Amino acid sequence: MEKDTLLIDYLLGRLSEPERLAFEEMLANDLPLCQEAESLEKIWRDVQRYEVEPDAGLDTAFYALLDREKENQTLESQHQQEANVIPLPKKRVYWPYAAVLAAFGIMFWLGRMTVAPEIKTQTVTIEKPSYRPLEIPPAEEVAQLEPSTKEETKDVSIKKVQQEVATLRKELKVTQELVVLGLLRKESAAERLKGLQYASNMPSLPPDLLQALAQTLRKDENINVRLATLETLKSYGKNPSVRKALLARLNAASELPEQISVMETLVINKETAALPRLKQLAEDEAADPIIRKQAQQSIQLLTI
């Protein structure tokens, strides 16, 4: 298996216990691979500077695109108007008619010279040609004939922006998950607490991350880390892995703050499977009075 594949499986908690130990030994002996794993934290800090929702820069770019489309449509409209101009008819040339009149005049004069004076004359009337003005359709009708692409271009631009935002959200979610998983495996309790803080700020936790948090609740030796994990998992008690981890922690917890936090989380999630253990705590005279009282209150809330 390649190192990159091992690294991803290690961060997602998909390696078996022998594989995980072998990979951690590989990290200790492979400095570049160790640096690559630790760089996930830096990726998280870089990602935090970006907002998920579109910012002012995205709005500016979007409306600049719309302004350019408006200018293009204006130029196309001007070109169309120029193309629709119908040239005026040229002036009619009348010299052919004058030549015809002159010819008739010469013929009339020659006829009087050769024929008797009683010659009937016939007047030729030349009608002036009439021009019928061309009917130009109204501008509204011309506009209806043109394909209206302005709205279509706007819709395409909005869809493109929405797709880019959705892609950014997906990439951000995957990066956040990898960062949290990497921090939860740190030896330092402060680093693990930082990972829990990042997880609590995520809008929703995927199944792989919930399973890793349940494992942290079961096995982490630091009580502060366990308390922070309980706070993060309060609204995920219906998840099978989280449910089993809460019930196991109710039996194993021995410190007062942790016992109270576990009971509160079980009550919030209406976990009736905790009733047998709660009754034992409520009836245990050797238990702390605060724990007995909290167990009695939890039993009352779960049996309402």
Coordinates of C-alpha atoms in Angstrom, one line a residue, residues 58-188:
L58 CA -17.4 37.4 -5.4
D59 CA -20.3 39.8 -5.6
T60 CA -18.1 42.4 -7.3
A61 CA -16.9 39.9 -9.9
F62 CA -20.5 38.7 -10.5
Y63 CA -21.9 42.2 -11.1
A64 CA -18.9 43.2 -13.2
L65 CA -19.8 40.2 -15.5
L66 CA -23.4 41.4 -15.7
D67 CA -22.2 45.0 -16.6
R68 CA -20.1 43.6 -19.5
E69 CA -23.1 41.7 -20.7
K70 CA -25.2 44.9 -20.6
E71 CA -22.6 46.7 -22.7
N72 CA -22.5 43.9 -25.3
Q73 CA -26.3 43.9 -25.6
T74 CA -26.3 47.7 -26.1
L75 CA -23.8 47.4 -29.0
E76 CA -25.7 44.6 -30.6
S77 CA -28.9 46.7 -30.4
Q78 CA -27.2 49.7 -32.1
H79 CA -25.9 47.5 -34.9
Q80 CA -29.3 46.0 -35.4
Q81 CA -30.9 49.5 -35.6
E82 CA -28.3 50.5 -38.2
A83 CA -29.1 47.4 -40.2
N84 CA -32.8 48.2 -40.1
V85 CA -32.4 51.7 -41.7
I86 CA -34.1 51.7 -45.1
P87 CA -32.4 54.0 -47.7
L88 CA -34.5 56.8 -49.2
P89 CA -35.5 56.4 -52.8
K90 CA -33.2 58.2 -55.2
K91 CA -34.4 61.3 -57.0
R92 CA -36.1 60.4 -60.2
V93 CA -34.4 61.7 -63.4
Y94 CA -36.8 63.5 -65.7
W95 CA -34.7 64.2 -68.8
P96 CA -36.1 61.2 -70.7
Y97 CA -39.6 62.7 -70.4
A98 CA -38.3 66.1 -71.6
A99 CA -36.7 64.4 -74.6
V100 CA -40.1 62.7 -75.4
L101 CA -41.8 66.1 -75.3
A102 CA -39.2 67.7 -77.5
A103 CA -39.6 64.9 -80.1
F104 CA -43.4 65.4 -80.2
G105 CA -42.8 69.1 -80.6
I106 CA -40.6 68.6 -83.6
M107 CA -43.0 66.2 -85.2
F108 CA -45.9 68.7 -84.7
W109 CA -43.8 71.4 -86.3
L110 CA -43.0 69.2 -89.3
G111 CA -46.6 68.2 -89.7
R112 CA -47.8 71.8 -89.9
M113 CA -45.2 72.4 -92.6
T114 CA -46.4 69.5 -94.8
V115 CA -50.1 68.9 -93.9
A116 CA -53.2 71.1 -94.2
P117 CA -53.7 73.5 -91.3
E118 CA -56.7 71.5 -90.0
I119 CA -54.7 69.0 -88.2
K120 CA -56.1 67.5 -85.0
T121 CA -53.7 67.6 -82.2
Q122 CA -53.6 65.1 -79.4
T123 CA -52.3 66.1 -76.0
V124 CA -50.1 63.6 -74.3
T125 CA -50.3 63.7 -70.5
I126 CA -47.5 62.3 -68.5
E127 CA -48.5 61.4 -65.0
K128 CA -46.0 62.0 -62.3
P129 CA -45.1 58.7 -60.7
S130 CA -46.5 58.3 -57.2
Y131 CA -44.4 56.9 -54.4
R132 CA -45.9 54.6 -51.8
P133 CA -44.1 55.0 -48.6
L134 CA -42.6 51.8 -47.2
E135 CA -44.1 50.5 -44.0
I136 CA -41.5 50.2 -41.3
P137 CA -42.6 47.9 -38.5
P138 CA -42.6 49.4 -34.9
A139 CA -39.5 49.1 -32.8
E140 CA -41.4 46.9 -30.4
E141 CA -42.2 44.3 -33.1
V142 CA -38.5 44.3 -34.2
A143 CA -37.4 43.8 -30.6
Q144 CA -39.7 40.8 -30.3
L145 CA -38.1 39.2 -33.4
E146 CA -34.6 39.4 -31.8
P147 CA -33.6 36.5 -29.5
S148 CA -33.6 37.8 -25.9
T149 CA -30.4 36.4 -24.5
K150 CA -29.9 38.8 -21.7
E151 CA -32.0 36.9 -19.1
E152 CA -30.5 33.6 -20.3
T153 CA -26.9 34.9 -19.8
K154 CA -27.8 36.1 -16.3
D155 CA -29.3 32.7 -15.3
V156 CA -26.1 30.9 -16.6
S157 CA -23.9 33.3 -14.7
I158 CA -25.8 32.8 -11.4
K159 CA -25.7 29.0 -11.8
K160 CA -22.0 29.1 -12.4
V161 CA -21.4 31.1 -9.2
Q162 CA -23.7 28.7 -7.3
Q163 CA -21.7 25.7 -8.6
E164 CA -18.4 27.3 -7.6
V165 CA -19.7 28.0 -4.1
A166 CA -21.0 24.4 -3.7
T167 CA -17.6 23.0 -4.8
L168 CA -15.8 25.3 -2.3
R169 CA -18.1 24.1 0.5
K170 CA -17.4 20.5 -0.3
E171 CA -13.6 21.0 -0.4
L172 CA -13.7 22.9 2.9
K173 CA -15.7 20.2 4.7
V174 CA -13.2 17.5 3.6
T175 CA -10.3 19.6 4.7
Q176 CA -11.9 20.3 8.1
E177 CA -12.5 16.6 8.7
L178 CA -8.9 15.7 7.9
V179 CA -7.5 18.4 10.2
V180 CA -9.7 17.3 13.1
L181 CA -8.7 13.6 12.6
G182 CA -5.0 14.5 12.5
L183 CA -5.2 16.6 15.7
L184 CA -7.1 13.9 17.6
R185 CA -4.2 11.6 17.1
K186 CA -1.6 14.0 18.5
E187 CA 0.2 13.0 21.7
S188 CA -0.3 16.5 23.2

